[in-house]
GROMACS .gro file of C-alpha atoms in nm:
model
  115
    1UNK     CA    1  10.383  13.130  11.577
    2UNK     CA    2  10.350  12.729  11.659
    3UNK     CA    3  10.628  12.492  11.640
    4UNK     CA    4  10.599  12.161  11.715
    5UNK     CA    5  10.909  11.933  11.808
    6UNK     CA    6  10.930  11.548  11.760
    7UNK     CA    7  11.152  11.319  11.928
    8UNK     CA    8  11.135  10.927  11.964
    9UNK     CA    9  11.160  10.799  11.606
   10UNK     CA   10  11.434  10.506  11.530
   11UNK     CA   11  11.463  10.153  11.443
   12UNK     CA   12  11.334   9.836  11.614
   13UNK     CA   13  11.198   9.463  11.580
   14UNK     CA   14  10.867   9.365  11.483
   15UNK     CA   15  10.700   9.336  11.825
   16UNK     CA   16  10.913   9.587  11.994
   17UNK     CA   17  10.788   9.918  12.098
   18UNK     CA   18  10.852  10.294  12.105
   19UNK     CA   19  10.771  10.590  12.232
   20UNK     CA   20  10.709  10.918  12.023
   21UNK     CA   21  10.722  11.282  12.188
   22UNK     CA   22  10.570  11.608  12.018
   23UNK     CA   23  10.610  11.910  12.229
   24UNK     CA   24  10.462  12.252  12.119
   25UNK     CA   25  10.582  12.557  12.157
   26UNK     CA   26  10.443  12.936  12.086
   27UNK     CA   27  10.081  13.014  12.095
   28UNK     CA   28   9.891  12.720  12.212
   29UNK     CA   29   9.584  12.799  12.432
   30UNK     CA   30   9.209  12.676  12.391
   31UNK     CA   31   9.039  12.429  12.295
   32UNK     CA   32   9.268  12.181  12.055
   33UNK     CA   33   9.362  11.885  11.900
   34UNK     CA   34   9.683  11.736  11.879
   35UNK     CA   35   9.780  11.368  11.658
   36UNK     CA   36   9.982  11.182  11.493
   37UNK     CA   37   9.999  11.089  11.125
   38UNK     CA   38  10.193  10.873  10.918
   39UNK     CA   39  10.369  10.843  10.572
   40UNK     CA   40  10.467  10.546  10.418
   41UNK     CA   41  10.692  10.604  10.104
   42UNK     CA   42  10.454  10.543   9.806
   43UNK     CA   43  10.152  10.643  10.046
   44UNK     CA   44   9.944  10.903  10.122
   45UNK     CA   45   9.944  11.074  10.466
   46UNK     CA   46   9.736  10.878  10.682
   47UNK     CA   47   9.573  10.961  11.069
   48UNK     CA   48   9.723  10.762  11.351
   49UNK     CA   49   9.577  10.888  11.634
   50UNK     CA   50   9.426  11.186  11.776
   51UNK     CA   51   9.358  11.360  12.130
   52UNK     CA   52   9.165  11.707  12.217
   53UNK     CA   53   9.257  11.932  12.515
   54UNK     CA   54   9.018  11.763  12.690
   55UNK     CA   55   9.133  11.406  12.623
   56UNK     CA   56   8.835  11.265  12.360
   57UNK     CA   57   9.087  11.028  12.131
   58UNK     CA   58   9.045  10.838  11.798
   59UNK     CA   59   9.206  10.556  11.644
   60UNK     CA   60   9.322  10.451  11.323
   61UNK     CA   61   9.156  10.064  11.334
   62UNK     CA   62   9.496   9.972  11.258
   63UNK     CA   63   9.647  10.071  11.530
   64UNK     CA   64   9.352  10.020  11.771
   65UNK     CA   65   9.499   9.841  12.073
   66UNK     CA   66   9.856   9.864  12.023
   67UNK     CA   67   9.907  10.240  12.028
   68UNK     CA   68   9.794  10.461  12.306
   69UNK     CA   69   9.804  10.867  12.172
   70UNK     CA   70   9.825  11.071  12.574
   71UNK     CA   71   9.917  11.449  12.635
   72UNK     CA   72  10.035  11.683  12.909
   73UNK     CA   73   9.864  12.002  12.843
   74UNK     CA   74  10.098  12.168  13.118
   75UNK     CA   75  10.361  12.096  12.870
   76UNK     CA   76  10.174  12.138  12.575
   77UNK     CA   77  10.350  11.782  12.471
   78UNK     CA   78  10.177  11.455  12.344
   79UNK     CA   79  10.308  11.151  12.339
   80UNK     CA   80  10.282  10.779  12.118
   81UNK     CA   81  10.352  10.500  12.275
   82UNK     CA   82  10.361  10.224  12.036
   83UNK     CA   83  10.349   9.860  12.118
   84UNK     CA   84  10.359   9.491  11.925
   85UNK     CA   85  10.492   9.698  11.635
   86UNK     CA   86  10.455   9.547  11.242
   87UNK     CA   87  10.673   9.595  10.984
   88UNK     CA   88  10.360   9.787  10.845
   89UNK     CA   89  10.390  10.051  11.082
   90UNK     CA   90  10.748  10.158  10.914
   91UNK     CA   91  10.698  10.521  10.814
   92UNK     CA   92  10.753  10.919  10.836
   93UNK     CA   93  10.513  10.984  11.148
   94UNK     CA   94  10.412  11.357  11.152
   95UNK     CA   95  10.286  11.542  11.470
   96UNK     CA   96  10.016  11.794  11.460
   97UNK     CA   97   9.791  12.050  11.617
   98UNK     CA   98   9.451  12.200  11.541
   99UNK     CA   99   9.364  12.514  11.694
  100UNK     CA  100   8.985  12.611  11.578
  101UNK     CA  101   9.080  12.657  11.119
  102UNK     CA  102   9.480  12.610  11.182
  103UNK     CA  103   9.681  12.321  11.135
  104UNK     CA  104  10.024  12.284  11.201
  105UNK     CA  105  10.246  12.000  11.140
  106UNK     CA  106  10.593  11.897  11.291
  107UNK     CA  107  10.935  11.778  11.071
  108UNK     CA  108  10.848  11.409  11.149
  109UNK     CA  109  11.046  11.158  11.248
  110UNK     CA  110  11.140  10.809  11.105
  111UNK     CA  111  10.986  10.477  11.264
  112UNK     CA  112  11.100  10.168  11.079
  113UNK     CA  113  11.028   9.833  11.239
  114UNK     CA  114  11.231   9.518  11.098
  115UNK     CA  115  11.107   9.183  11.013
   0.00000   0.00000   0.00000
């Protein structure tokens, strides 16, 4: 069994950053890919950013240049770090991990970014 852990969620100014932590726990091994996704209330789920095990990553155009998605596979842990946030970017963001047909997702944690 997978469980994935989120920490780094809160409350800040637009233009401020933060920095989001997923760590994974259980059977993780192989190939996979871990990302972030995002809910807005009213809004579907929607890809932020994603990274394979061996570092290929993809973009949301939205957040292309202000958001940089990294990992430690040692740790089995990826990280968001989130810069020149917009009130835009206020939302449930949602970890998760492919590994080959399985997807898991973590509890998510708030980011809400003030005008």
């Amino acid at each position: 069994q997978v469980q994935l852990v989120e920490s780094g969620g809160g409350l800040v100014q637009a233009g401020g950053s933060l920095r989001l932590s997923c760590a994974a726990s259980g059977n993780v091994f192989g190939f996979n890919t871990m990302g972030w996704y995002r809910q807005a209330p009213g809004k579907p789920r929607e890809l932020v950013a994603t990274i394979t095990s061996i570092r290929n990553t993809n973009y949301a155009y939205s957040v292309k240049g202000r958001f940089t998605i990294s990992r430690d596979n040692a740790k089995n842990t990826v990280y968001l770090q989130m810069n020149s946030l917009k009130p835009e970017d206020t939302a449930v963001y949602y970890c998760n991990l492919r590994i080959g047909a399985t997807t898991y997702w973590g509890q998510g944690t708030q980011v809400t970014v003030s005008s």
